[in-house]
Coordinates of C-alpha atoms in Angstrom, one line a residue:
X11 CA -94.2 -131.9 64.9
X12 CA -92.2 -135.1 66.0
X13 CA -88.6 -134.6 67.2
X14 CA -87.6 -137.2 64.4
X15 CA -89.3 -135.1 61.7
X16 CA -87.7 -131.9 63.2
X17 CA -84.2 -133.3 63.2
X18 CA -84.9 -134.5 59.5
X19 CA -85.6 -131.0 58.5
X20 CA -82.4 -129.8 60.1
X21 CA -80.2 -132.5 58.5
X22 CA -78.9 -131.6 55.1
X23 CA -78.6 -135.2 54.2
X24 CA -82.4 -135.9 54.1
X25 CA -83.2 -137.2 50.5
X26 CA -86.8 -136.6 50.8
X27 CA -86.3 -132.8 51.7
X28 CA -83.8 -132.4 49.1
X29 CA -86.2 -133.9 46.3
X30 CA -88.8 -131.6 47.4
X31 CA -86.6 -128.6 47.3
X32 CA -85.3 -129.5 43.8
X33 CA -88.8 -129.9 42.8
X34 CA -89.8 -126.5 44.0
X35 CA -86.7 -125.0 42.4
X36 CA -87.4 -126.6 39.1
X37 CA -90.9 -125.2 39.2
X38 CA -89.8 -121.6 39.9
X39 CA -87.7 -121.6 36.9
X40 CA -90.2 -123.0 34.4
X41 CA -90.5 -120.8 31.2
X42 CA -93.5 -120.1 29.2
X43 CA -93.4 -121.6 25.7
X44 CA -92.2 -119.1 23.1
X45 CA -95.2 -117.8 21.0
X46 CA -93.7 -117.0 17.4
X47 CA -95.1 -113.9 15.7
X48 CA -97.4 -114.5 12.7
X49 CA -95.9 -114.8 9.5
X50 CA -96.5 -111.8 7.4
X51 CA -98.2 -112.4 4.1
X52 CA -96.3 -111.0 0.8
X53 CA -97.2 -110.6 -2.7
X54 CA -100.5 -109.9 -4.3
X55 CA -103.7 -111.2 -2.7
X56 CA -105.1 -114.2 -4.4
X57 CA -108.4 -116.1 -4.5
X58 CA -109.9 -116.2 -0.9
X59 CA -107.7 -113.6 0.5
X60 CA -109.3 -111.0 -1.9
X61 CA -111.9 -109.3 0.4
X62 CA -113.3 -106.4 -1.7
X63 CA -117.0 -106.6 -2.2
X64 CA -116.7 -106.0 -6.0
X65 CA -113.7 -106.2 -8.4
X66 CA -113.0 -105.5 -12.1
X67 CA -112.2 -108.8 -13.7
X68 CA -109.8 -109.4 -16.6
X69 CA -110.0 -112.8 -18.0
X70 CA -107.2 -115.3 -18.7
X71 CA -106.8 -114.2 -22.3
X72 CA -106.9 -110.5 -21.3
X73 CA -110.5 -109.8 -22.0
X74 CA -112.4 -107.3 -20.0
X75 CA -115.2 -109.1 -18.1
X76 CA -116.2 -106.1 -16.3
X77 CA -117.2 -105.5 -12.6
X78 CA -118.3 -108.6 -10.6
X79 CA -118.1 -110.2 -6.9
X80 CA -115.1 -112.1 -5.8
X81 CA -117.4 -115.2 -5.6
X82 CA -118.3 -115.0 -9.3
X83 CA -114.6 -114.4 -10.3
X84 CA -113.6 -117.3 -8.2
X85 CA -116.0 -119.6 -9.9
X86 CA -114.9 -118.5 -13.3
X87 CA -111.2 -119.1 -12.2
X88 CA -112.0 -122.4 -10.9
X89 CA -113.8 -123.4 -14.3
X90 CA -110.6 -122.7 -16.1
X91 CA -108.4 -124.4 -13.6
X92 CA -106.6 -121.1 -12.7
X93 CA -106.2 -118.6 -9.9
X94 CA -107.8 -115.3 -9.2
X95 CA -105.0 -112.7 -8.6
X96 CA -105.5 -109.1 -7.5
X97 CA -103.1 -106.9 -9.7
X98 CA -104.3 -103.4 -8.9
X99 CA -105.2 -103.3 -5.4
X100 CA -105.6 -99.4 -5.1
X101 CA -107.8 -99.0 -8.1
X102 CA -111.6 -98.5 -7.5
X103 CA -112.9 -101.3 -7.6
X104 CA -109.6 -103.2 -7.3
X105 CA -108.5 -105.1 -10.6
X106 CA -108.1 -108.7 -10.6
X107 CA -107.0 -111.4 -13.3
X108 CA -107.4 -114.8 -13.8
X109 CA -104.1 -116.6 -14.4
X110 CA -101.8 -119.3 -13.4
X111 CA -100.4 -117.8 -10.1
X112 CA -97.5 -120.2 -9.8
X113 CA -96.4 -119.4 -13.5
X114 CA -96.7 -115.6 -12.8
X115 CA -94.5 -116.0 -9.6
X116 CA -91.7 -117.8 -11.5
X117 CA -91.9 -115.2 -14.3
X118 CA -91.7 -112.3 -11.8
X119 CA -88.6 -114.0 -9.9
X120 CA -87.0 -114.6 -13.2
X121 CA -87.3 -111.0 -14.2
X122 CA -85.8 -109.7 -10.7
X123 CA -83.0 -112.3 -11.0
X124 CA -82.2 -110.7 -14.6
X125 CA -82.5 -107.1 -13.3
X126 CA -80.0 -107.9 -10.3
X127 CA -77.4 -109.3 -12.8
X128 CA -77.7 -106.1 -14.7
X129 CA -77.1 -104.0 -11.8
X130 CA -73.6 -102.5 -11.6
X131 CA -72.0 -102.3 -8.1
X132 CA -69.9 -99.1 -8.4
X133 CA -66.4 -99.6 -6.4
X134 CA -64.2 -96.7 -5.5
X135 CA -60.8 -97.4 -6.9
X136 CA -57.9 -95.4 -5.2
X137 CA -54.8 -94.3 -7.3
X138 CA -52.0 -92.5 -5.6
X139 CA -49.7 -90.1 -7.1
X140 CA -46.8 -87.9 -5.7
X141 CA -46.1 -84.2 -6.6
X142 CA -43.0 -85.1 -8.3
X143 CA -44.4 -88.2 -10.3
X144 CA -42.2 -88.5 -13.5
X145 CA -43.8 -89.1 -17.0
X146 CA -43.5 -92.8 -17.2
X147 CA -45.0 -93.4 -13.8
X148 CA -47.8 -90.8 -14.7
X149 CA -48.8 -92.7 -17.8
X150 CA -48.8 -96.0 -15.9
X151 CA -51.0 -94.7 -13.3
X152 CA -53.4 -93.1 -15.9
X153 CA -53.8 -96.2 -17.6
X154 CA -55.2 -97.6 -14.3
X155 CA -57.5 -94.5 -13.9
X156 CA -59.1 -94.8 -17.3
X157 CA -59.4 -98.5 -17.1
X158 CA -61.2 -98.2 -13.7
X159 CA -63.5 -95.5 -15.2
X160 CA -64.2 -97.4 -18.2
X161 CA -65.4 -100.4 -16.2
X162 CA -68.0 -98.1 -14.4
X163 CA -66.0 -97.4 -11.2
X164 CA -65.2 -94.3 -9.5
X165 CA -61.7 -93.2 -9.0
X166 CA -60.3 -91.6 -5.8
X167 CA -57.0 -89.8 -6.8
X168 CA -54.8 -89.1 -3.8
X169 CA -51.7 -86.9 -3.9
X170 CA -49.7 -87.2 -0.8
X171 CA -47.1 -84.5 0.3
X172 CA -44.1 -85.3 2.3
X173 CA -41.9 -83.1 4.4
X174 CA -41.2 -79.9 2.6
X175 CA -43.4 -80.7 -0.3
X176 CA -46.1 -79.2 1.6
X177 CA -44.7 -75.7 0.6
X178 CA -45.4 -76.4 -3.0
X179 CA -49.2 -77.5 -3.1
X180 CA -49.8 -75.3 -6.3
X181 CA -47.5 -78.1 -8.1
X182 CA -49.9 -80.8 -6.8
X183 CA -52.9 -78.9 -7.8
X184 CA -51.6 -78.4 -11.2
X185 CA -51.0 -82.2 -11.5
X186 CA -54.6 -82.9 -10.4
X187 CA -55.8 -80.4 -13.0
X188 CA -53.8 -82.2 -15.6
X189 CA -55.5 -85.5 -14.6
X190 CA -58.8 -83.8 -14.8
X191 CA -57.9 -82.8 -18.3
X192 CA -56.7 -86.2 -19.2
X193 CA -59.9 -87.9 -18.1
X194 CA -62.6 -85.6 -19.4
X195 CA -63.6 -88.1 -22.2
X196 CA -63.8 -91.1 -19.6
X197 CA -65.0 -89.4 -16.5
X198 CA -66.4 -86.4 -14.8
X199 CA -64.9 -84.6 -11.7
X200 CA -67.4 -85.1 -8.7
X201 CA -65.3 -83.7 -6.2
X202 CA -62.7 -80.8 -7.0
X203 CA -59.2 -81.2 -5.4
X204 CA -59.2 -80.5 -1.5
X205 CA -56.7 -80.9 1.2
X206 CA -57.2 -83.5 3.9
X207 CA -54.3 -83.4 6.3
X208 CA -51.2 -84.0 4.2
X209 CA -53.2 -85.3 1.1
X210 CA -54.9 -83.6 -1.8
X211 CA -57.8 -85.6 -2.9
X212 CA -60.0 -85.5 -6.0
X213 CA -63.1 -87.8 -6.9
X214 CA -63.6 -88.8 -10.4
X215 CA -66.9 -90.6 -11.7
X216 CA -67.3 -92.7 -14.7
X217 CA -69.1 -91.0 -17.7
X218 CA -72.9 -92.0 -17.9
X219 CA -73.6 -94.3 -20.6

């Protein structure tokens, strides 16, 4: 090794050595390309995806054609300009139908959207009382309780005791029993009154329709 080259290797200002060093570092941190997982197929099998050796075929008009090979069924579907769709994969043999698969999917999505619209999300509404709630305040709060129940929501009735009121829990229980009596045509008691800390709680659910 020449003295000039040795001096170059010792010098931190040598651009050639710096480039080589950078190249080595870049090579060391290179990453492998990310391989995305295969996309899972969803929905019923159609056309070439139907692998059973034999199927029971239903025609486009609902007629029972009988047991045929998938190849024969595909030929009939092609003649009709439609698709071959597996509608009962667990049957022996599987049941397939000739249909317009795009139209079938659209109608299925429409039905699912309608079903989601009709689903009622039950919420829990809380109404708070006090052991000494007067008649007017009681009537106002009860109107809220009945409104929530009629809308299909659950109602959590909370009765909070303060200070010396803890010594009169029997009065609080009587109040909750009165509430249970007043809502019996609109709801049902799901959890009977119970103490949680300084609160007595009762859960009321809506009447099934």
